[in-house]
mmCIF file of C-alpha atoms in Angstrom:
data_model
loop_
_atom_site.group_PDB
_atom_site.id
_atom_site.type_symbol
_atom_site.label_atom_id
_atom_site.label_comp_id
_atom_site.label_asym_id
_atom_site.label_seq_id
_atom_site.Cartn_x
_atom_site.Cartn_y
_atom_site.Cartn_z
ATOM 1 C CA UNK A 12 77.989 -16.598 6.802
ATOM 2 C CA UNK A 13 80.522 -17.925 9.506
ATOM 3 C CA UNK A 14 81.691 -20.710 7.847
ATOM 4 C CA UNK A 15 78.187 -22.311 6.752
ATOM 5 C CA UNK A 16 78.050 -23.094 2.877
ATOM 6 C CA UNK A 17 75.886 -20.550 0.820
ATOM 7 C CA UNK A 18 72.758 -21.760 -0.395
ATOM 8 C CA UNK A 19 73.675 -20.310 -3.551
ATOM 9 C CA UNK A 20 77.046 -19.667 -5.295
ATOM 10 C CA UNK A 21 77.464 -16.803 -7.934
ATOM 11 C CA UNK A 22 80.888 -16.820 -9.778
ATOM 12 C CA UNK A 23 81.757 -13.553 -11.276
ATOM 13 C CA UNK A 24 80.860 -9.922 -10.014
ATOM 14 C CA UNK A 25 79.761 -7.862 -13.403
ATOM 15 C CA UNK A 26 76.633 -6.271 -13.557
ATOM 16 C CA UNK A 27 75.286 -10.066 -14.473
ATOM 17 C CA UNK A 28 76.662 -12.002 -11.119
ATOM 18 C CA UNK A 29 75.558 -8.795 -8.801
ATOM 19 C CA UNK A 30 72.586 -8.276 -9.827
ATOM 20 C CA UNK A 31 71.279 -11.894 -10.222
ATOM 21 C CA UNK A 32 73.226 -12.344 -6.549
ATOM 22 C CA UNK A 33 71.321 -9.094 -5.138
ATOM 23 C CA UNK A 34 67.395 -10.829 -6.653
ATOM 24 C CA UNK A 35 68.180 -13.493 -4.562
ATOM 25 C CA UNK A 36 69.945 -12.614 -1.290
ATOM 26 C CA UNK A 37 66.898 -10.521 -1.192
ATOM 27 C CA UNK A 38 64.641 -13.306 -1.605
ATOM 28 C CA UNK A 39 66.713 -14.836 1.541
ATOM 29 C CA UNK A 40 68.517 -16.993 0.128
ATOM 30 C CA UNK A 41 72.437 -17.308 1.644
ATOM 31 C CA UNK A 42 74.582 -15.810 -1.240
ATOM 32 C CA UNK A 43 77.938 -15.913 -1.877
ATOM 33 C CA UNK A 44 79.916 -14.418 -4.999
ATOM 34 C CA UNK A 45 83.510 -15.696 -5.866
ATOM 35 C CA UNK A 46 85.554 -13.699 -8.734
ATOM 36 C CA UNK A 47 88.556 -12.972 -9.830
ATOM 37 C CA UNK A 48 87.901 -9.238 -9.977
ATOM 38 C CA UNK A 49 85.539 -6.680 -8.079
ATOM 39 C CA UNK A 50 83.108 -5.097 -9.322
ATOM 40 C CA UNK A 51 84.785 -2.285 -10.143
ATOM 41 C CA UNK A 52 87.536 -3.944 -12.420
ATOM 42 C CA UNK A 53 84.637 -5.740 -14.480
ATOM 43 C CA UNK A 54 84.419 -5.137 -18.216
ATOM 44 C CA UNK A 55 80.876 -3.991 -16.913
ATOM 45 C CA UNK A 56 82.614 -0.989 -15.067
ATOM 46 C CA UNK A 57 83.621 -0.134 -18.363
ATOM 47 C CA UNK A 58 80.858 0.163 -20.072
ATOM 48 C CA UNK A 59 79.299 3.518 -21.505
ATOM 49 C CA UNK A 60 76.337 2.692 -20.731
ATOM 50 C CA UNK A 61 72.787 2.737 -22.006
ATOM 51 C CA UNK A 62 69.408 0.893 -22.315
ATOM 52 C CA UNK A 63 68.277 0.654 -25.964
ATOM 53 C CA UNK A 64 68.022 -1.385 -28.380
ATOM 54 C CA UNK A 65 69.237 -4.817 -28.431
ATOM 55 C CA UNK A 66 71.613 -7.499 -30.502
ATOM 56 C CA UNK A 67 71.869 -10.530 -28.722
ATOM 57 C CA UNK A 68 69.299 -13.416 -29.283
ATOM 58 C CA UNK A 69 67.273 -15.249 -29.435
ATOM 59 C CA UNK A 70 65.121 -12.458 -29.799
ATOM 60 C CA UNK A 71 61.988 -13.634 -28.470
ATOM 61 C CA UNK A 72 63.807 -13.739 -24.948
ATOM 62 C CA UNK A 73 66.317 -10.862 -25.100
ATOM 63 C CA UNK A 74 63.337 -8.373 -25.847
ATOM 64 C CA UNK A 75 61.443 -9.772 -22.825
ATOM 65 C CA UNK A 76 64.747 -9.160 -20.574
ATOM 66 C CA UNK A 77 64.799 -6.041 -22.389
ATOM 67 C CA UNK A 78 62.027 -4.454 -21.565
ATOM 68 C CA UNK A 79 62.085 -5.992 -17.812
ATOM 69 C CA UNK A 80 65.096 -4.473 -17.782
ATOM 70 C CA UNK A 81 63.882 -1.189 -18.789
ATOM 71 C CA UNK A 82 60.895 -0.708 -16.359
ATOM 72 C CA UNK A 83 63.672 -1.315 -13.486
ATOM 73 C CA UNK A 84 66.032 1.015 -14.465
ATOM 74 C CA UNK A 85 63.422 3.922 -14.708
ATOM 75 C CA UNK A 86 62.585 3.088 -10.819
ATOM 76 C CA UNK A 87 65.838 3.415 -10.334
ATOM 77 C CA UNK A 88 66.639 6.950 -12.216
ATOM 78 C CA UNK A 89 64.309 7.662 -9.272
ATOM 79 C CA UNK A 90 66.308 7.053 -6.822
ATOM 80 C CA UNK A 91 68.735 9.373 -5.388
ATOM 81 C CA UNK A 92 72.458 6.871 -4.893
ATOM 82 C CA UNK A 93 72.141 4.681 -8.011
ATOM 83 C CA UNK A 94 73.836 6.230 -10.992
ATOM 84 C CA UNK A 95 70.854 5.500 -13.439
ATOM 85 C CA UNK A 96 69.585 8.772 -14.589
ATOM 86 C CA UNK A 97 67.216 9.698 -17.691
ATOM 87 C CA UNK A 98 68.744 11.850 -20.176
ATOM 88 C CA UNK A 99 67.624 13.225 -23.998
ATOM 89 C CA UNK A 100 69.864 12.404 -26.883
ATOM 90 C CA UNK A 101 70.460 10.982 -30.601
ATOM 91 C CA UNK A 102 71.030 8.106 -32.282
ATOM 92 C CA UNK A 103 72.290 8.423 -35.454
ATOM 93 C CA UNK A 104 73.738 6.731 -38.457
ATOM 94 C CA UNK A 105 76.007 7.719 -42.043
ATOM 95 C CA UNK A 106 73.826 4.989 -43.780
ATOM 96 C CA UNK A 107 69.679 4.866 -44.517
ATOM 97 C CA UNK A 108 68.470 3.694 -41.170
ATOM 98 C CA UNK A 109 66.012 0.656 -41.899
ATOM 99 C CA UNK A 110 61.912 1.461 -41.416
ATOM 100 C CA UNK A 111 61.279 -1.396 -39.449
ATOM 101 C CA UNK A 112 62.112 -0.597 -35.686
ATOM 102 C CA UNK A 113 63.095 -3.165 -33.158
ATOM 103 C CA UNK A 114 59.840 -4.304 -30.871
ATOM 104 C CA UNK A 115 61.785 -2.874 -27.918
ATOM 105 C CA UNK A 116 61.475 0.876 -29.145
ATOM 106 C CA UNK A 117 57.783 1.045 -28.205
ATOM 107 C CA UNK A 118 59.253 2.018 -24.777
ATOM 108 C CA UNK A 119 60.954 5.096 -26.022
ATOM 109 C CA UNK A 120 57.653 6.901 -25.479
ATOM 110 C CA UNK A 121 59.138 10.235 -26.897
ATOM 111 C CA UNK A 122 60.956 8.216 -29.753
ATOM 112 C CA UNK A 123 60.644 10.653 -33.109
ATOM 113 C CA UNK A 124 62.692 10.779 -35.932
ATOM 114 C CA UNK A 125 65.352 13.710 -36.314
ATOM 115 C CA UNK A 126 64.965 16.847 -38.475
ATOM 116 C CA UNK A 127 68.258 17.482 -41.058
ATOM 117 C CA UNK A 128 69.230 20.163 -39.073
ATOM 118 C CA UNK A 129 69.686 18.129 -35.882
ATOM 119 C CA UNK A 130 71.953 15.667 -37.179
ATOM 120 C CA UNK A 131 75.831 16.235 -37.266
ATOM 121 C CA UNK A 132 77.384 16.546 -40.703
ATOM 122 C CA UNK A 133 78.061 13.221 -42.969
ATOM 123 C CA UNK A 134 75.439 11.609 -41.109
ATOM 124 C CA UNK A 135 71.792 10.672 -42.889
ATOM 125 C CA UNK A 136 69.869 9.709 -40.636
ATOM 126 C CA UNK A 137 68.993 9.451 -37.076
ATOM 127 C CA UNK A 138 66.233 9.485 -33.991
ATOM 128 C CA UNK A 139 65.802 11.304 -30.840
ATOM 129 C CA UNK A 140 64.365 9.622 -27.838
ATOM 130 C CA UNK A 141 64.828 9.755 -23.948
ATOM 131 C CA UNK A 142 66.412 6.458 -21.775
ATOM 132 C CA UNK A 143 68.201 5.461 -19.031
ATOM 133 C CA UNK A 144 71.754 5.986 -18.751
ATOM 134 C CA UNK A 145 74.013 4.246 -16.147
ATOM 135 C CA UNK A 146 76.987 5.663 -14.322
ATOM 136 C CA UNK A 147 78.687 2.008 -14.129
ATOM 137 C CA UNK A 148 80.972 2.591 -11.231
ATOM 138 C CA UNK A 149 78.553 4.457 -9.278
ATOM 139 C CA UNK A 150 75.869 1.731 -10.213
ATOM 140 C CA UNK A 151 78.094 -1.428 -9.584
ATOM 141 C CA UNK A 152 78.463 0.094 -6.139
ATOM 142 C CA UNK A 153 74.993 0.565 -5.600
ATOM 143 C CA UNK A 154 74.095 -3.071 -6.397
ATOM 144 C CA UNK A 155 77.171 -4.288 -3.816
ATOM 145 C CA UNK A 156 75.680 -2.656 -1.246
ATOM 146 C CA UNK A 157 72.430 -3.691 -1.718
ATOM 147 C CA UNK A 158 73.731 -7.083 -2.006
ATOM 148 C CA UNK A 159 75.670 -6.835 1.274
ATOM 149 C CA UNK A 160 72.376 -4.921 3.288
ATOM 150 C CA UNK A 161 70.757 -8.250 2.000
ATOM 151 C CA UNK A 162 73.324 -10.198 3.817
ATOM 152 C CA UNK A 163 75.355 -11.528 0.915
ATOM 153 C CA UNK A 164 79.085 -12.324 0.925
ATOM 154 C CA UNK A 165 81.570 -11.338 -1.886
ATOM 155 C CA UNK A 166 84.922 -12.554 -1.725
ATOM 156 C CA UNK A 167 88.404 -12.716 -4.101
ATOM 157 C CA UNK A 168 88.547 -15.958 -5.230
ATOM 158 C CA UNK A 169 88.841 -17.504 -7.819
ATOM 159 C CA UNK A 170 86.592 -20.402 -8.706
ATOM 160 C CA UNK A 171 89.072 -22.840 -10.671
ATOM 161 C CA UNK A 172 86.525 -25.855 -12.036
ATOM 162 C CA UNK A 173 82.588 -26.556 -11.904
ATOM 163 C CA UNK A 174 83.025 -29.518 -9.628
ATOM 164 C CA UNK A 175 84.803 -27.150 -7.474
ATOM 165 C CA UNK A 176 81.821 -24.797 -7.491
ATOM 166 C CA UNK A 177 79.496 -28.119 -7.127
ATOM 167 C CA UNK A 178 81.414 -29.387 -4.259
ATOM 168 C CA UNK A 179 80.907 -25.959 -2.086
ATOM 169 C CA UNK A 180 77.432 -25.733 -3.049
ATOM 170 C CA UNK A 181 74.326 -27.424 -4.549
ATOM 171 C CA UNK A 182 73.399 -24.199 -6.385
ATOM 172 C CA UNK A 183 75.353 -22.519 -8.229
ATOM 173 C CA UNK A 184 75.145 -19.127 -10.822
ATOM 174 C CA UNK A 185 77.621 -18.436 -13.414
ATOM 175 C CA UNK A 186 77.724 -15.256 -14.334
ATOM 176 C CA UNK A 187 81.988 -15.087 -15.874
ATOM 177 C CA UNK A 188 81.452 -13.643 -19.065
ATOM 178 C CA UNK A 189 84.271 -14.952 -21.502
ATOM 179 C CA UNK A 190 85.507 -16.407 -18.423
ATOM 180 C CA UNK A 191 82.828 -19.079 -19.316
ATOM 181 C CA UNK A 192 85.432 -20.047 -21.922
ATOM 182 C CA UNK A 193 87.568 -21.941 -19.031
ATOM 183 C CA UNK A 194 85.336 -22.559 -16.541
ATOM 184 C CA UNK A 195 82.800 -24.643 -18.664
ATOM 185 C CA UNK A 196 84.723 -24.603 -22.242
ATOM 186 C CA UNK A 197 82.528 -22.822 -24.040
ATOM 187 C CA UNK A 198 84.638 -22.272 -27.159
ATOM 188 C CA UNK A 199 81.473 -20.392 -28.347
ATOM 189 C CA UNK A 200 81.660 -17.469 -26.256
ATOM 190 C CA UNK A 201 84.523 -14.727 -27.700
ATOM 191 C CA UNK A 202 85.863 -11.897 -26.273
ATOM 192 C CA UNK A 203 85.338 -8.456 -28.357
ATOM 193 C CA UNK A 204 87.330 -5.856 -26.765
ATOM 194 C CA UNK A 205 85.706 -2.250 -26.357
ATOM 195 C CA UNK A 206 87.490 0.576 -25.077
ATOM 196 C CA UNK A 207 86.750 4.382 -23.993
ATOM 197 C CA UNK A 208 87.950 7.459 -22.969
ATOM 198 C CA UNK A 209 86.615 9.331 -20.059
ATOM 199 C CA UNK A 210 86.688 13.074 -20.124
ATOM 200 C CA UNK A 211 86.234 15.578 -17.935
ATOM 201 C CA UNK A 212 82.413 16.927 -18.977
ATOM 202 C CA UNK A 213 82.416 20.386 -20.576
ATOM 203 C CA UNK A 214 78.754 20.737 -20.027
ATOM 204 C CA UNK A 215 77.439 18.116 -22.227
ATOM 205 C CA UNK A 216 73.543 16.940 -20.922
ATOM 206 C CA UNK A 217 72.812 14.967 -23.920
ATOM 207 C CA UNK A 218 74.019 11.623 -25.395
ATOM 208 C CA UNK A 219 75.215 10.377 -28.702
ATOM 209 C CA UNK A 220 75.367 6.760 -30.455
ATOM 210 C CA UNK A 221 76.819 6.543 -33.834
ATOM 211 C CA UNK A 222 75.098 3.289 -35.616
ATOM 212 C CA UNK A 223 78.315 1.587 -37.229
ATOM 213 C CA UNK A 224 79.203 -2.076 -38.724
ATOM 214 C CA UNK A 225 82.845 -0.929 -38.997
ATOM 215 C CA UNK A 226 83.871 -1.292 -35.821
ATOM 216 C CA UNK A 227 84.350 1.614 -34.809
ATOM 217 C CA UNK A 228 82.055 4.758 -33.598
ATOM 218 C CA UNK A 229 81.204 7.661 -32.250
ATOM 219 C CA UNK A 230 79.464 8.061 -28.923
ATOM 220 C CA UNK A 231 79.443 9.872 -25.658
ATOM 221 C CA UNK A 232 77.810 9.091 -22.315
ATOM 222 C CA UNK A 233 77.153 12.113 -19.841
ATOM 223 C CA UNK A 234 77.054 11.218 -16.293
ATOM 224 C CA UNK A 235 77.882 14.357 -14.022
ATOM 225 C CA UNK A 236 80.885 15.870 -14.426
ATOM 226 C CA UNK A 237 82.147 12.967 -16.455
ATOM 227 C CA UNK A 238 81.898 11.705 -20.152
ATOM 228 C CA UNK A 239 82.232 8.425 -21.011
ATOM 229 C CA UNK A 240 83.743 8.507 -25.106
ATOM 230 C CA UNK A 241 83.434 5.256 -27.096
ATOM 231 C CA UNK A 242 83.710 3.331 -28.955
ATOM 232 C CA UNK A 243 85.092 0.153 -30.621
ATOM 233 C CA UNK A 244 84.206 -3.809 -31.019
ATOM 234 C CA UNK A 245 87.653 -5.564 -31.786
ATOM 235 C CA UNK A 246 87.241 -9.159 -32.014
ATOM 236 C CA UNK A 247 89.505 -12.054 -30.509
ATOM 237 C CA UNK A 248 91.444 -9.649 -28.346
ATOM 238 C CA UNK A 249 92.190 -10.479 -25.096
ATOM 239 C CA UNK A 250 94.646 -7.731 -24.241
ATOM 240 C CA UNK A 251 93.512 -5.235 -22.015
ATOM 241 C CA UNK A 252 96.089 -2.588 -21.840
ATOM 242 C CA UNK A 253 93.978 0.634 -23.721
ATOM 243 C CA UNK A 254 95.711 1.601 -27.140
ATOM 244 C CA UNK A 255 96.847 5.178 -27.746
ATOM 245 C CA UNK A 256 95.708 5.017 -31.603
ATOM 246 C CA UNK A 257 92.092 3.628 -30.615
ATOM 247 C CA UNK A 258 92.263 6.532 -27.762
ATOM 248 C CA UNK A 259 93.731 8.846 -30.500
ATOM 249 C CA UNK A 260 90.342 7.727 -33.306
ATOM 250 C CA UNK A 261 88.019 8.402 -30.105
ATOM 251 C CA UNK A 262 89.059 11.252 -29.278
ATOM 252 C CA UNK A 263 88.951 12.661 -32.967
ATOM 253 C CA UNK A 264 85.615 10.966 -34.215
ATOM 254 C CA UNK A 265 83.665 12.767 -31.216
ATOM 255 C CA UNK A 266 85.292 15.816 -31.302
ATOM 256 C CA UNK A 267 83.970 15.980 -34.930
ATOM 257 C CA UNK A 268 80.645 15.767 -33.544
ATOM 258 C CA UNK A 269 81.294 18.498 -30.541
ATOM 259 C CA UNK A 270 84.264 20.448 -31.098
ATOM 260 C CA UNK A 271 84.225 21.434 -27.358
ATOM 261 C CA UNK A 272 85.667 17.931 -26.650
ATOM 262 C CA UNK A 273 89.123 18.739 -28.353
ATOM 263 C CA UNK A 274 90.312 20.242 -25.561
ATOM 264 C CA UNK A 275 88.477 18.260 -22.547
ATOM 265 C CA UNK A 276 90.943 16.712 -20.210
ATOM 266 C CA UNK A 277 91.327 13.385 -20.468
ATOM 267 C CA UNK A 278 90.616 11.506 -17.359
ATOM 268 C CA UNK A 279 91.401 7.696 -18.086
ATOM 269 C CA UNK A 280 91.154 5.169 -20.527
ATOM 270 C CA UNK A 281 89.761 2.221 -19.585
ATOM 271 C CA UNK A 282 89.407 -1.259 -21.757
ATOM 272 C CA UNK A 283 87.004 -4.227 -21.247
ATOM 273 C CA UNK A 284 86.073 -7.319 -22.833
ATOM 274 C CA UNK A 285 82.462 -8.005 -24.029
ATOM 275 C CA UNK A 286 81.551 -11.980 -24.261
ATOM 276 C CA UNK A 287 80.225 -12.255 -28.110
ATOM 277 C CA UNK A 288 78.154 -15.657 -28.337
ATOM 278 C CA UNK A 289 75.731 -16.798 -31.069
ATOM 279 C CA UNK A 290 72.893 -16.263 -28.268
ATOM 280 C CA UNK A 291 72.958 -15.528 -24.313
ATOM 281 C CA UNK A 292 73.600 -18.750 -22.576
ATOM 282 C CA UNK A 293 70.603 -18.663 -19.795
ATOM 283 C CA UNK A 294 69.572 -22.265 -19.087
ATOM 284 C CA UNK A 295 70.117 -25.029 -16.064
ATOM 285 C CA UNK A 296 72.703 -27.933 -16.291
ATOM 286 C CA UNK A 297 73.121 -30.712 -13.599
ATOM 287 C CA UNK A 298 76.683 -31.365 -12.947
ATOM 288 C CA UNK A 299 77.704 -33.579 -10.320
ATOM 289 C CA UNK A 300 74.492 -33.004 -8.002
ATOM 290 C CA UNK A 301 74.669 -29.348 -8.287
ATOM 291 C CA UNK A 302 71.715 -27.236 -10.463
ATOM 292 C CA UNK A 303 74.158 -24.802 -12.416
ATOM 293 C CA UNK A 304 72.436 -21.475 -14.065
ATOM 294 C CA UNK A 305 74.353 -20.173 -16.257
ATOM 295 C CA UNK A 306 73.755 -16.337 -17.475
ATOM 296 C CA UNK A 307 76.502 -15.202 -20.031
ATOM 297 C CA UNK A 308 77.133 -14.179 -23.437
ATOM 298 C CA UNK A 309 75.292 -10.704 -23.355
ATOM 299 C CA UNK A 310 77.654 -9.807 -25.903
ATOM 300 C CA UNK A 311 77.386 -5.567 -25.394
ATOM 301 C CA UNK A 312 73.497 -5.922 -24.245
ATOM 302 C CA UNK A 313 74.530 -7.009 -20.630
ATOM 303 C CA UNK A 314 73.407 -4.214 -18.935
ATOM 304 C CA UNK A 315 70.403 -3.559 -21.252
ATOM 305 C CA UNK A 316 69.282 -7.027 -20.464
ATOM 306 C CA UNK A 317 70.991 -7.339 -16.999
ATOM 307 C CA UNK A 318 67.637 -7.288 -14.812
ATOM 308 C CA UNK A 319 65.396 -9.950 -16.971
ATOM 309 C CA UNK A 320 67.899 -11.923 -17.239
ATOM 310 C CA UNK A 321 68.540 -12.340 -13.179
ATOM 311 C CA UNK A 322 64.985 -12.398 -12.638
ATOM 312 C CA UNK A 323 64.756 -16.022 -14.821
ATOM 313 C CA UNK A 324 68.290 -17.154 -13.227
ATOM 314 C CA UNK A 325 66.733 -16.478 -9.905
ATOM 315 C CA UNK A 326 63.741 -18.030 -10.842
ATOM 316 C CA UNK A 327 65.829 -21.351 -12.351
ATOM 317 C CA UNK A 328 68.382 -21.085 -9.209
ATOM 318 C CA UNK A 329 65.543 -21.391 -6.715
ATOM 319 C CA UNK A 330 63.176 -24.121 -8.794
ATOM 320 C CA UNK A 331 63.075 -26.577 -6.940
#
């Protein structure tokens, strides 16, 4: 940008900051992201992941960014480079699974329930329906390049205040997760740590979400030659060196579901921090003569949500 200040300032580079940063650099607007971490070291680059059914609220937005969300990442399973891909699987549950479906299932056109024999044993329940899976790494690379073909700048830096932010530009995005915490002292955002296992694929196509309160569950994420294992939701941690008894309990729990996985190499274990909030925080503020945005608090819907929610940041960012 040689030295000019960005029209717009995005703080933080999860799936969030890029791809609210890549809506608007292609609108031609002069982006900048600052963060601490790239892409790649996000809690987003952790996740399994896969678009389906949401948490966060308040519900009458979240399903709108939802299914946004959704229609964009089946253009993208189309294209060759992006690490979304469509893929057949199960959801499933050790409890009665409740009649009334979330609004957002009405996309799952091939959404049926299972048959007894196609659930694993001890669980009750359970549905089988097509959707879009994301290869995080491969897909958090995707979006940085599109960002930087669109002319946008990412840099290493960390952003230590708002007025900071407001004094280098007059619009600014933040995207920081539970960094949100510090930067704007939102003591309402928490971090739930998640961690998972990535295994070398023995020829898994399919993927599997266990529906838990406990905490803990059973789930794997194809993506190529690599599975993504999961999962867990441990609140108020902030550590984020991976834990060889959750590994251990992930390992075990999915290998009950396909034995083949008892003997798949492990690969790397990988831990990330998911902001919890009462409801996504997606609204303007005027701080010292600077329109902020902020978009955090997806809780574990981030990427589910990730492309409605930049669309209405955009929107706010460039509302003049």
């Amino acid at each position: 940008m040689n030295g000019r200040s960005p029209r717009v300032l995005v703080i933080g580079a999860g799936v969030s900051g890029l791809t609210t940063a890549v809506l608007l650099a292609e609108r031609g607007c002069q982006v900048r992201i600052r963060t601490t971490e790239y892409p790649g070291e996000t809690t987003s680059a952790v996740a399994g992941a896969i678009w389906g059914p949401i948490s966060s609220g308040p519900r009458d937005r979240t399903v709108a960014w939802a299914r946004r969300s959704h229609g964009r990442f089946l253009g993208l399973a189309n294209e060759p480079g992006t690490g979304v891909h469509l893929a057949l699987g199960t959801v499933a549950s050790r409890e009665p699974i409740a009649a009334t479906r979330p609004e957002e299932t009405r996309l799952m056109t091939d959404l049926r329930a299972c048959e007894p024999g196609e659930l694993p044993h001890g669980f009750t329940a359970g549905a089988r329906a097509t959707l879009p899976l994301i290869d995080m790494p491969r897909y958090l690379d995707y979006l940085t390049r599109r960002f930087r073909e669109a002319g946008g700048e990412l840099l290493r830096s960390q952003v230590p205040s708002l007025s900071d932010a407001a004094g280098e530009s007059r619009i600014v995005v933040n995207c920081t997760g539970v960094g949100a915490r510090e930067l704007v002292g939102d003591a309402g955002v928490l971090p739930v740590l998640g961690q998972h296992v990535v295994v070398e694929n023995p020829g898994i196509a399919e993927y599997f979400v266990e529906l838990s309160e406990s905490g803990r569950w059973a789930s794997y994420m194809p993506h190529g030659d690599r599975l993504v294992l999961g999962g867990v939701a441990v609140p108020y941690a902030w550590d984020r060196v991976p834990d060889r008894e959750i590994t251990a309990g992930i390992l075990r729990r999915c290998a009950e579901i396909r034995p083949e996985l008892r003997d798949a190499p492990v690969r790397e274990e990988i831990v990330g921090l998911r902001p919890r909030s009462e409801s996504v925080r997606l609204k303007v503020e005027h701080y010292e003569g600077a329109r902020i945005v902020h978009n955090y608090g997806h809780g574990g819907d981030g990427v589910a949500v990730s492309w409605g929610c930049a669309h209405e940041a955009a929107e706010l960012a460039t509302d003049e």
